[in-house]
Short mmCIF file of C-alpha atoms and ligand atoms in Angstrom, two decimals:
data_model
loop_
_atom_site.label_atom_id
_atom_site.label_comp_id
_atom_site.label_asym_id
_atom_site.label_seq_id
_atom_site.Cartn_x
_atom_site.Cartn_y
_atom_site.Cartn_z
CA MET A 10 94.16 160.53 49.74
CA LYS A 11 95.83 157.56 48.13
CA THR A 12 99.21 156.49 49.45
CA LYS A 13 102.09 157.29 47.16
CA ILE A 14 104.41 154.38 46.53
CA LEU A 15 107.70 155.85 45.39
CA PRO A 16 108.23 155.01 41.69
CA LYS A 17 110.94 152.44 40.94
CA GLU A 18 112.83 155.05 38.89
CA ASP A 19 113.28 157.22 41.99
CA ILE A 20 114.96 154.37 43.83
CA GLU A 21 117.02 153.47 40.75
CA LYS A 22 118.24 157.06 40.64
CA GLN A 23 119.44 156.75 44.24
CA ILE A 24 121.12 153.44 43.44
CA LYS A 25 123.02 155.23 40.66
CA TYR A 26 124.29 157.82 43.15
CA MET A 27 125.26 155.02 45.51
CA THR A 28 127.29 153.31 42.79
CA GLN A 29 129.11 156.55 41.93
CA ILE A 30 130.01 157.28 45.54
CA LYS A 31 131.07 153.68 46.04
CA ALA A 32 133.49 153.91 43.12
CA GLU A 33 135.11 156.96 44.71
CA ASN A 34 135.25 155.31 48.16
CA ASP A 35 136.76 152.15 46.64
CA ARG A 36 139.41 154.28 44.93
CA PHE A 37 140.17 155.98 48.26
CA ALA A 38 140.49 152.59 49.99
CA THR A 39 142.94 151.29 47.37
CA GLU A 40 145.02 154.44 47.55
CA ASN A 41 145.12 154.80 51.33
CA GLY A 42 144.95 151.23 52.54
CA PHE A 43 141.83 151.85 54.63
CA ARG A 44 138.20 152.48 53.94
CA ARG A 45 136.31 155.66 54.76
CA GLY A 46 133.99 154.98 57.67
CA ALA A 47 130.41 156.04 58.42
CA PHE A 48 128.72 156.36 61.79
CA VAL A 49 124.96 156.53 62.33
CA MET A 50 123.75 157.93 65.67
CA THR A 51 120.12 157.15 66.46
CA PHE A 52 117.72 158.77 68.93
CA GLY A 53 114.06 157.96 69.49
CA CYS A 54 111.77 155.03 68.85
CA GLN A 55 111.99 151.76 66.94
CA GLN A 56 110.73 153.52 63.84
CA ASN A 57 113.93 155.57 63.92
CA GLU A 58 116.01 152.45 64.59
CA ALA A 59 114.46 150.94 61.48
CA ASP A 60 115.17 154.09 59.43
CA SER A 61 118.76 154.07 60.66
CA GLU A 62 119.18 150.50 59.44
CA LYS A 63 118.27 151.82 55.99
CA ILE A 64 120.69 154.74 56.36
CA ALA A 65 123.46 152.32 57.35
CA GLY A 66 122.43 150.04 54.49
CA MET A 67 122.80 152.87 52.00
CA ALA A 68 126.11 153.97 53.55
CA GLU A 69 127.45 150.45 53.22
CA ALA A 70 126.26 150.27 49.61
CA MET A 71 128.16 153.54 49.06
CA GLY A 72 131.35 151.80 50.11
CA TYR A 73 131.66 153.10 53.65
CA GLU A 74 132.74 150.85 56.47
CA ILE A 75 130.08 151.08 59.20
CA LEU A 76 131.69 152.18 62.46
CA SER A 77 130.51 151.75 66.04
CA SER A 78 131.87 155.13 67.17
CA PRO A 79 132.16 158.54 65.48
CA GLU A 80 135.83 159.51 66.03
CA LYS A 81 137.27 158.14 62.77
CA ALA A 82 134.22 158.71 60.58
CA TYR A 83 134.14 160.46 57.19
CA LEU A 84 130.35 160.48 57.27
CA ILE A 85 128.17 160.97 60.37
CA VAL A 86 124.38 160.83 60.17
CA VAL A 87 122.43 161.87 63.26
CA ASN A 88 118.87 160.50 63.20
CA THR A 89 116.93 162.65 65.66
CA CYS A 90 113.74 162.46 67.74
CA ALA A 91 111.33 165.21 68.81
CA ILE A 92 108.94 163.40 71.11
CA ARG A 93 110.00 165.27 74.27
CA GLU A 94 112.23 168.25 74.88
CA HIS A 95 114.84 166.02 76.47
CA ALA A 96 115.17 164.01 73.23
CA GLU A 97 115.85 167.16 71.24
CA LEU A 98 118.37 168.52 73.72
CA LYS A 99 120.26 165.23 73.68
CA ALA A 100 120.42 165.26 69.88
CA LEU A 101 121.57 168.88 69.78
CA SER A 102 124.29 168.32 72.35
CA THR A 103 125.51 165.25 70.46
CA ILE A 104 125.67 167.24 67.22
CA GLY A 105 127.63 169.86 69.19
CA GLN A 106 130.25 167.29 70.12
CA TYR A 107 130.88 166.35 66.49
CA LYS A 108 132.30 169.79 65.82
CA HIS A 109 135.61 168.65 67.32
CA ILE A 110 135.79 165.63 65.07
CA LYS A 111 135.30 167.85 62.05
CA GLN A 112 138.08 170.16 63.23
CA LYS A 113 140.42 167.17 63.12
CA ASN A 114 139.11 165.86 59.79
CA PRO A 115 137.75 168.63 57.52
CA GLU A 116 136.71 165.94 55.01
CA LEU A 117 134.06 164.71 57.46
CA VAL A 118 130.47 165.17 56.24
CA ILE A 119 127.87 165.64 58.99
CA ALA A 120 124.19 165.10 58.17
CA VAL A 121 121.18 165.46 60.45
CA CYS A 122 117.84 163.81 59.71
CA GLY A 123 114.71 162.55 61.44
CA CYS A 124 111.83 163.98 63.41
CA MET A 125 113.57 166.91 65.10
CA VAL A 126 114.67 168.45 61.81
CA THR A 127 111.30 167.88 60.22
CA GLN A 128 110.30 171.02 62.18
CA GLU A 129 111.11 174.38 60.64
CA HIS A 130 112.38 176.00 63.85
CA ARG A 131 114.86 173.18 64.39
CA VAL A 132 116.09 173.37 60.81
CA ASN A 133 116.80 177.04 61.51
CA ASP A 134 118.65 176.13 64.70
CA ILE A 135 120.90 173.85 62.67
CA LYS A 136 121.29 176.45 59.94
CA PHE A 137 122.38 179.23 62.26
CA LYS A 138 123.87 177.57 65.34
CA TYR A 139 125.53 174.48 63.88
CA PRO A 140 127.38 175.76 60.78
CA TYR A 141 129.50 172.60 60.52
CA VAL A 142 126.43 170.46 59.73
CA ASP A 143 126.56 169.84 55.97
CA PHE A 144 123.03 168.79 55.22
CA VAL A 145 119.65 168.21 56.78
CA PHE A 146 116.89 165.92 55.49
CA SER A 147 113.38 165.26 56.75
CA THR A 148 111.78 161.92 57.63
CA ALA A 149 110.18 161.83 54.17
CA ALA A 150 113.58 162.13 52.48
CA ILE A 151 115.50 159.24 54.07
CA HIS A 152 115.83 157.51 50.68
CA LYS A 153 117.50 160.63 49.23
CA LEU A 154 120.66 160.33 51.33
CA PRO A 155 122.82 159.20 48.34
CA GLU A 156 121.68 162.12 46.15
CA LEU A 157 122.19 164.69 48.92
CA LEU A 158 125.61 163.33 49.79
CA SER A 159 126.61 163.38 46.15
CA GLN A 160 125.49 167.02 45.75
CA LYS A 161 127.29 167.98 48.93
CA ILE A 162 130.52 166.36 47.78
CA LYS A 163 130.32 167.90 44.29
CA ARG A 164 129.19 171.42 45.14
CA GLY A 165 130.24 171.85 48.75
CA LYS A 166 127.17 173.95 49.60
CA ARG A 167 124.99 173.25 52.65
CA LEU A 168 121.69 171.54 51.78
CA TYR A 169 118.25 171.43 53.40
CA CYS A 170 115.94 168.77 51.99
CA THR A 171 112.79 169.41 53.98
CA ASP A 172 109.95 169.55 51.48
CA GLU A 173 109.98 166.00 50.17
CA GLU A 174 106.50 164.51 49.77
CA TYR A 175 105.63 161.63 52.12
CA SER A 176 105.62 158.25 50.37
CA VAL A 177 106.47 154.61 50.84
CA ALA A 178 109.96 153.75 49.57
CA GLU A 179 110.63 150.08 48.81
CA GLY A 180 113.83 148.37 47.80
CA LEU A 181 116.43 150.29 49.84
CA PRO A 182 119.33 148.28 51.23
CA ILE A 183 119.02 147.51 54.97
CA ARG A 184 121.91 146.83 57.29
CA ARG A 185 120.34 145.15 60.31
CA GLU A 186 121.91 145.64 63.73
CA SER A 187 121.13 142.12 64.86
CA ASN A 188 121.03 138.76 63.10
CA TYR A 189 118.23 137.36 65.24
CA ARG A 190 115.96 140.32 66.15
CA ALA A 191 114.51 142.46 63.35
CA TRP A 192 112.23 145.44 62.82
CA VAL A 193 109.78 145.47 59.95
CA SER A 194 107.90 148.70 59.31
CA ILE A 195 104.44 147.90 58.03
CA MET A 196 103.24 151.50 57.83
CA TYR A 197 104.44 155.03 58.39
CA GLY A 198 102.92 158.23 59.77
CA CYS A 199 99.98 158.94 62.04
CA ASN A 200 96.51 160.45 61.60
CA ASN A 201 95.51 160.68 65.21
CA PHE A 202 96.70 164.06 66.37
CA CYS A 203 96.72 163.37 70.08
CA THR A 204 96.95 166.92 71.39
CA TYR A 205 100.31 166.47 73.14
CA CYS A 206 102.08 164.67 70.30
CA ILE A 207 104.46 165.90 67.62
CA VAL A 208 104.52 162.69 65.58
CA PRO A 209 101.73 163.54 63.07
CA TYR A 210 103.56 166.79 62.26
CA VAL A 211 106.92 165.15 61.67
CA ARG A 212 105.95 161.80 60.16
CA GLY A 213 103.07 162.76 57.87
CA ARG A 214 99.81 160.95 57.28
CA GLU A 215 99.34 157.20 57.60
CA ARG A 216 100.55 155.15 54.70
CA SER A 217 100.81 151.38 54.51
CA ARG A 218 103.23 149.14 52.72
CA ARG A 219 101.73 146.59 50.37
CA LYS A 220 101.13 143.32 52.14
CA GLU A 221 103.08 141.42 49.49
CA GLU A 222 106.25 143.36 50.33
CA ILE A 223 105.78 142.84 54.08
CA ILE A 224 105.13 139.12 53.74
CA ALA A 225 108.16 138.70 51.46
CA GLU A 226 110.37 140.58 53.95
CA VAL A 227 109.21 138.53 56.95
CA ARG A 228 109.51 135.27 54.99
CA GLU A 229 113.08 136.19 54.08
CA LEU A 230 113.93 137.06 57.70
CA VAL A 231 112.55 133.75 58.95
CA ALA A 232 114.52 131.92 56.24
CA GLN A 233 117.67 133.73 57.40
CA GLY A 234 117.05 132.46 60.93
CA TYR A 235 115.64 135.60 62.57
CA LYS A 236 113.82 134.57 65.74
CA ASP A 237 112.11 137.73 66.89
CA ILE A 238 110.40 140.08 64.46
CA THR A 239 108.65 143.30 65.50
CA LEU A 240 106.10 144.84 63.14
CA LEU A 241 106.22 148.62 63.43
CA GLY A 242 103.78 151.46 62.95
CA GLN A 243 102.53 154.39 65.04
CA ASN A 244 99.11 152.77 65.02
CA VAL A 245 99.29 149.32 63.48
CA ASN A 246 95.51 148.90 63.84
CA SER A 247 95.03 151.37 61.01
CA TYR A 248 97.02 149.16 58.65
CA GLY A 249 95.60 149.14 55.14
CA LYS A 250 92.95 151.81 55.68
CA ASP A 251 94.82 154.32 53.50
CA MET A 252 95.01 151.80 50.67
CA GLY A 253 91.33 150.95 50.82
CA PHE A 254 92.32 147.31 51.47
CA ASP A 255 89.63 145.00 52.67
CA TYR A 256 92.37 143.45 54.77
CA ASP A 257 93.26 144.73 58.22
CA PHE A 258 96.12 144.37 60.68
CA ALA A 259 94.63 141.25 62.27
CA ASP A 260 94.52 139.64 58.81
CA LEU A 261 98.13 140.60 58.15
CA LEU A 262 99.34 139.32 61.53
CA ASP A 263 97.47 136.06 61.03
CA GLU A 264 98.94 135.56 57.57
CA LEU A 265 102.47 136.33 58.78
CA ALA A 266 102.08 133.97 61.73
CA HIS A 267 101.41 131.12 59.31
CA ILE A 268 104.90 131.35 57.81
CA GLU A 269 106.65 128.08 58.66
CA GLY A 270 109.48 128.43 61.21
CA ASP A 271 110.61 128.94 64.80
CA TYR A 272 110.13 132.65 65.45
CA ILE A 273 107.96 135.08 67.41
CA LEU A 274 106.13 138.12 66.07
CA HIS A 275 105.70 141.29 68.13
CA PHE A 276 103.99 144.48 67.05
CA MET A 277 103.78 148.07 68.18
CA THR A 278 101.91 150.27 68.67
CA SER A 279 98.19 149.65 68.97
CA HIS A 280 95.86 152.55 69.59
CA PRO A 281 93.14 151.51 72.06
CA LYS A 282 90.43 153.18 70.00
CA ASP A 283 91.03 150.71 67.16
CA ALA A 284 92.16 147.61 69.10
CA THR A 285 89.82 144.82 68.09
CA LYS A 286 88.78 141.52 69.61
CA LYS A 287 89.64 139.98 66.24
CA LEU A 288 93.27 141.03 66.84
CA VAL A 289 93.24 139.49 70.32
CA ASP A 290 91.90 136.27 68.78
CA VAL A 291 94.82 136.20 66.33
CA ILE A 292 97.20 136.44 69.30
CA ALA A 293 95.32 133.68 71.11
CA ASN A 294 95.28 131.35 68.11
CA ASN A 295 98.85 131.58 66.83
CA LYS A 296 101.88 130.12 68.57
CA ASN A 297 104.14 132.43 66.56
CA VAL A 298 102.57 135.62 67.94
CA ALA A 299 103.93 136.86 71.27
CA LYS A 300 101.44 136.63 74.12
CA GLN A 301 102.01 140.27 74.78
CA PHE A 302 100.10 143.48 74.15
CA HIS A 303 101.36 147.04 74.39
CA LEU A 304 98.28 149.24 74.75
CA PRO A 305 99.07 152.87 75.61
CA LEU A 306 96.53 154.20 78.09
CA GLN A 307 98.14 157.67 78.60
CA SER A 308 95.70 158.60 81.39
CA GLY A 309 93.08 156.94 83.57
CA SER A 310 90.82 159.99 83.55
CA ASP A 311 88.12 160.30 80.88
CA ARG A 312 88.32 164.08 81.15
CA ILE A 313 92.05 164.07 80.36
CA LEU A 314 91.66 161.41 77.65
CA LYS A 315 89.20 163.74 75.97
CA ALA A 316 91.58 166.70 76.27
CA MET A 317 94.26 164.46 74.76
CA ASN A 318 91.96 163.66 71.80
CA ARG A 319 92.37 159.96 72.37
CA HIS A 320 88.86 158.92 71.23
CA TYR A 321 88.24 156.27 73.90
CA GLN A 322 87.04 156.19 77.46
CA LEU A 323 88.39 154.16 80.30
CA ASP A 324 85.53 151.62 80.26
CA ARG A 325 86.09 150.79 76.58
CA TYR A 326 89.81 150.37 77.32
CA MET A 327 89.01 148.05 80.23
CA ASP A 328 86.68 145.98 78.01
CA ILE A 329 89.48 145.13 75.63
CA VAL A 330 91.84 144.39 78.56
CA GLU A 331 89.25 142.04 80.09
CA TYR A 332 88.86 140.30 76.75
CA MET A 333 92.63 139.86 76.43
CA LYS A 334 92.96 138.41 79.90
CA ALA A 335 90.09 136.01 79.29
CA LYS A 336 91.29 134.88 75.86
CA VAL A 337 95.03 134.78 76.42
CA PRO A 338 95.87 133.55 79.91
CA ASP A 339 99.15 135.00 81.23
CA ILE A 340 99.25 137.67 78.55
CA VAL A 341 101.87 140.32 79.29
CA ILE A 342 100.24 143.76 79.15
CA THR A 343 102.30 146.96 78.97
CA THR A 344 101.39 150.61 78.49
CA ASP A 345 102.51 154.22 78.13
CA ILE A 346 101.44 156.83 80.69
CA ILE A 347 101.81 160.61 80.55
CA VAL A 348 101.97 162.35 83.91
CA GLY A 349 101.12 166.01 84.38
CA PHE A 350 99.21 166.72 81.16
CA PRO A 351 97.88 170.32 81.26
CA GLY A 352 94.90 170.59 83.57
CA GLU A 353 95.53 167.22 85.26
CA THR A 354 94.07 167.42 88.77
CA GLU A 355 94.93 165.22 91.73
CA GLU A 356 91.64 163.40 91.07
CA ASP A 357 92.55 162.78 87.40
CA PHE A 358 95.90 161.43 88.49
CA GLU A 359 94.21 159.17 91.07
CA GLY A 360 92.24 157.77 88.11
CA THR A 361 95.51 156.79 86.45
CA LEU A 362 96.74 155.07 89.62
CA GLU A 363 93.42 153.26 89.89
CA ALA A 364 93.73 152.07 86.28
CA LEU A 365 97.17 150.63 87.09
CA ARG A 366 95.71 148.75 90.05
CA LYS A 367 92.89 147.40 87.90
CA VAL A 368 94.86 146.32 84.83
CA ARG A 369 97.98 145.29 86.74
CA TYR A 370 100.46 145.96 83.93
CA ASP A 371 103.62 143.89 83.74
CA MET A 372 105.46 147.03 82.80
CA ILE A 373 104.74 150.69 82.04
CA TYR A 374 106.66 153.34 80.15
CA SER A 375 105.90 156.59 81.92
CA PHE A 376 106.69 160.11 80.79
CA ILE A 377 106.38 163.55 82.28
CA TYR A 378 104.36 165.70 79.88
CA SER A 379 106.62 167.83 77.68
CA PRO A 380 105.06 170.71 75.71
CA ARG A 381 105.79 170.41 71.96
CA LYS A 382 105.81 173.52 69.83
CA GLY A 383 102.89 173.55 67.40
CA THR A 384 100.72 171.02 69.26
CA PRO A 385 97.38 172.10 70.80
CA ALA A 386 98.23 170.97 74.36
CA ALA A 387 101.23 173.30 74.48
CA GLU A 388 98.77 176.22 74.20
CA ILE A 389 96.63 175.17 77.17
CA GLU A 390 96.99 177.73 79.97
CA ASP A 391 96.88 175.34 82.87
CA GLN A 392 100.35 173.77 82.55
CA ILE A 393 101.25 171.70 85.62
CA PRO A 394 104.23 172.91 87.70
CA SER A 395 107.20 170.60 87.35
CA ALA A 396 107.38 169.91 91.10
CA VAL A 397 103.83 168.54 90.98
CA GLN A 398 104.62 166.52 87.85
CA SER A 399 107.69 164.96 89.49
CA GLU A 400 105.86 164.15 92.69
CA ARG A 401 103.08 162.38 90.74
CA PHE A 402 105.62 160.65 88.52
CA ASN A 403 107.37 159.19 91.57
CA ARG A 404 104.09 157.98 93.06
CA LEU A 405 103.22 156.34 89.76
CA LEU A 406 106.56 154.53 89.64
CA ALA A 407 106.33 153.42 93.26
CA LEU A 408 102.90 151.87 92.65
CA GLN A 409 103.99 150.22 89.39
CA ASN A 410 107.12 148.78 91.00
CA GLU A 411 104.98 147.18 93.68
CA ILE A 412 102.63 145.69 91.07
CA ALA A 413 105.41 144.43 88.80
CA TYR A 414 107.20 142.83 91.75
CA GLU A 415 104.03 141.02 92.79
CA ILE A 416 103.21 139.88 89.24
CA ASN A 417 106.72 138.59 88.66
CA GLN A 418 106.58 136.32 91.72
CA LYS A 419 104.28 133.97 89.79
CA HIS A 420 107.26 132.98 87.63
CA LEU A 421 109.17 131.52 90.59
CA GLY A 422 110.02 127.89 89.83
CA GLU A 423 108.78 128.11 86.22
CA THR A 424 110.90 127.09 83.27
CA ILE A 425 110.68 129.75 80.56
CA ARG A 426 112.04 129.90 77.01
CA VAL A 427 114.30 132.92 76.67
CA LEU A 428 115.99 134.47 73.62
CA CYS A 429 119.56 135.23 74.71
CA ASP A 430 120.95 138.72 73.92
CA GLY A 431 124.48 138.07 75.19
CA PRO A 432 126.43 139.26 78.23
CA SER A 433 124.68 141.66 80.60
CA LYS A 434 126.06 145.17 80.97
CA ASN A 435 127.46 144.68 84.47
CA ASN A 436 128.88 141.18 84.33
CA PRO A 437 130.30 139.38 81.25
CA ASP A 438 129.57 135.98 82.82
CA VAL A 439 125.89 136.74 83.30
CA MET A 440 123.79 136.46 80.15
CA CYS A 441 120.78 138.61 79.52
CA GLY A 442 117.77 137.52 77.52
CA ARG A 443 114.09 138.18 77.02
CA THR A 444 110.98 136.09 77.36
CA GLU A 445 108.31 136.03 74.67
CA GLY A 446 106.59 138.81 76.65
CA ASN A 447 109.87 140.82 76.63
CA LYS A 448 110.67 140.37 80.32
CA ILE A 449 114.36 140.50 81.09
CA VAL A 450 115.95 137.26 82.33
CA LEU A 451 119.48 136.96 83.76
CA PHE A 452 121.37 133.65 83.95
CA ASP A 453 124.91 132.26 84.04
CA GLY A 454 126.13 131.20 80.61
CA SER A 455 128.49 131.91 77.76
CA SER A 456 128.19 134.52 75.04
CA GLU A 457 127.95 131.72 72.46
CA LEU A 458 124.29 131.51 73.41
CA THR A 459 123.62 134.94 71.89
CA GLY A 460 120.75 134.75 69.43
CA GLN A 461 119.63 131.32 70.64
CA TYR A 462 116.65 130.15 72.65
CA VAL A 463 117.49 128.70 76.06
CA ASN A 464 115.22 127.23 78.72
CA ILE A 465 115.70 128.94 82.05
CA LYS A 466 114.40 127.81 85.42
CA ILE A 467 113.52 130.92 87.38
CA ASN A 468 114.71 131.01 90.97
CA LYS A 469 114.46 134.70 91.79
CA CYS A 470 111.94 137.33 90.68
CA GLU A 471 112.73 140.99 90.93
CA THR A 472 110.80 144.08 89.83
CA PHE A 473 112.63 144.55 86.52
CA ALA A 474 114.16 141.12 85.90
CA LEU A 475 113.85 137.40 86.50
CA VAL A 476 116.95 135.46 87.53
CA GLY A 477 117.47 131.77 86.82
CA GLU A 478 119.62 128.98 85.50
CA ILE A 479 119.85 126.99 82.28
CA VAL A 480 118.08 123.63 82.42
N1 SAH B 5 102.16 155.94 68.39
C1 SAH B 5 102.41 155.43 69.65
C2 SAH B 5 103.55 156.03 70.45
C3 SAH B 5 104.06 157.33 70.14
S1 SAH B 5 105.26 158.08 71.14
C4 SAH B 5 101.13 155.53 70.41
O1 SAH B 5 100.20 156.18 70.03
O2 SAH B 5 101.08 154.93 71.45
C5 SAH B 5 105.46 157.09 72.56
C6 SAH B 5 104.89 157.66 73.80
O3 SAH B 5 105.48 158.90 74.12
C7 SAH B 5 103.41 157.96 73.76
O4 SAH B 5 102.62 156.84 73.92
C8 SAH B 5 103.26 158.94 74.90
O5 SAH B 5 103.04 158.25 76.11
C9 SAH B 5 104.62 159.62 74.96
N2 SAH B 5 104.55 161.00 74.52
C10 SAH B 5 104.20 161.47 73.30
N3 SAH B 5 104.24 162.82 73.27
C11 SAH B 5 104.61 163.21 74.53
C12 SAH B 5 104.82 164.48 75.14
N4 SAH B 5 104.63 165.61 74.47
N5 SAH B 5 105.22 164.51 76.43
C13 SAH B 5 105.40 163.36 77.12
N6 SAH B 5 105.21 162.14 76.59
C14 SAH B 5 104.82 162.06 75.30
FE1 SF4 B 6 101.26 160.45 68.74
FE2 SF4 B 6 98.77 159.77 69.22
FE3 SF4 B 6 99.82 159.30 66.83
FE4 SF4 B 6 100.63 157.88 68.91
S1 SF4 B 6 98.56 157.89 68.06
S2 SF4 B 6 101.91 158.83 67.38
S3 SF4 B 6 100.53 159.36 70.58
S4 SF4 B 6 99.43 161.29 67.74
FE1 F3S B 7 110.74 160.31 68.26
FE2 F3S B 7 109.98 160.48 65.79
FE3 F3S B 7 109.84 158.17 67.05
S1 F3S B 7 109.55 161.94 67.37
S2 F3S B 7 109.50 158.76 69.16
S3 F3S B 7 111.68 159.27 66.60
S4 F3S B 7 108.45 158.93 65.49
#
């Protein structure tokens, strides 16, 4: 199937709606002395963060002031996630809280979009249990926000836009959260159907953006002074396959890394079954590519990997890790692990612990398996009791904390370049930043350093952070 690039006319139609709504919002601002505000609440992964930057971009183009909290909003868009049950419950409870805001301001329009409401049963939940939600739109319909909002305002009826065809939409306005870190989606969707995962059902099949558009976007970001750019896709290693390009992700990364400037490229996520040595070589050979690799293992047991439909075995995974370590000394390696997948025995779980000991990850993101309606794994009889899952989860964390603490000690006394993100949560005088490998670094400094590179001499190494001083 060939990827559908959304025709220019479809975007132009949305721009027309944006202009109309803007005229009305401008009129309101002149009359009332303040602008209607919009608030975008985002759950889930970076892909959703990137979508929300488009939603905020469209809202701004429609003449809304973008707010950092929902209380005074005239438009609230909740961008939801469905990856685990917890993510859905959080989104639903947040939507529940907005009821009170609507009681105070009946003019408020509440919209819900994203992965959770790209499932029929959740659309029905919204329809019947959240009557104050004005419209719902699926992940494929993000670009239709202006049209839906316009219809809602004109006709007042509730709307459900859930059957939009998946495509690639170019040319939407983007309102970026940061002026030094940026997301760039290079492709959308997933074809892998890992048996536990909802993503292929709520994000559609893989489709790539044209390389010309990606290169132009990254070039522009670098020109604007962005220092850290993350290329996004559910499986970036499949880039271009849907377009029949004779040009793969390694080629794209290499070409992007040759753009002149002082910036670092990250990417996520790479599926181990398609991770190539060619890609590792691109990391090794380019100073502008982060010496970091996120390679989700999920489980260290071949039996479980097979049940997960992951299409690789542990030894093939270890091959690519060995190659990375040999080619890129000091590479930061991170992973995702699922604990308590149906049928996971103590021996399978031991395999995962053993894999952690072997690879020695700098960091892991670990999750307790959560059954997702409509996925094959949810139908497996042998679901693991939650007490067993939690016990294994804690053992996994304890081991990883030990490993991360040991690994981090090697940074003691080193001077590392860090991109400063501003004051830390707990202390306004302590700045927080990240290394090229995304390790957290804390140091005394002023918030004027936000968005700048600083050289930090490390004098303390903890499990989750390095502590140092500016040199
Ligand atoms: N496309 C990426 C990540 C997708 S979601 C990839 O393939 O790696 C991020 C992580 O969430 C996954 O790597 C997996 O570890 C976890 N995850 C996905 N579905 C899950 C589920 N049903 N229960 C628990 N964790 C899950
Ligand atoms: Fe989900 Fe697997 Fe696709 Fe990742 S590769 S999004 S885990 S189905
Ligand atoms: Fe969640 Fe959708 Fe991302 S399910 S993890 S927001 S792709």
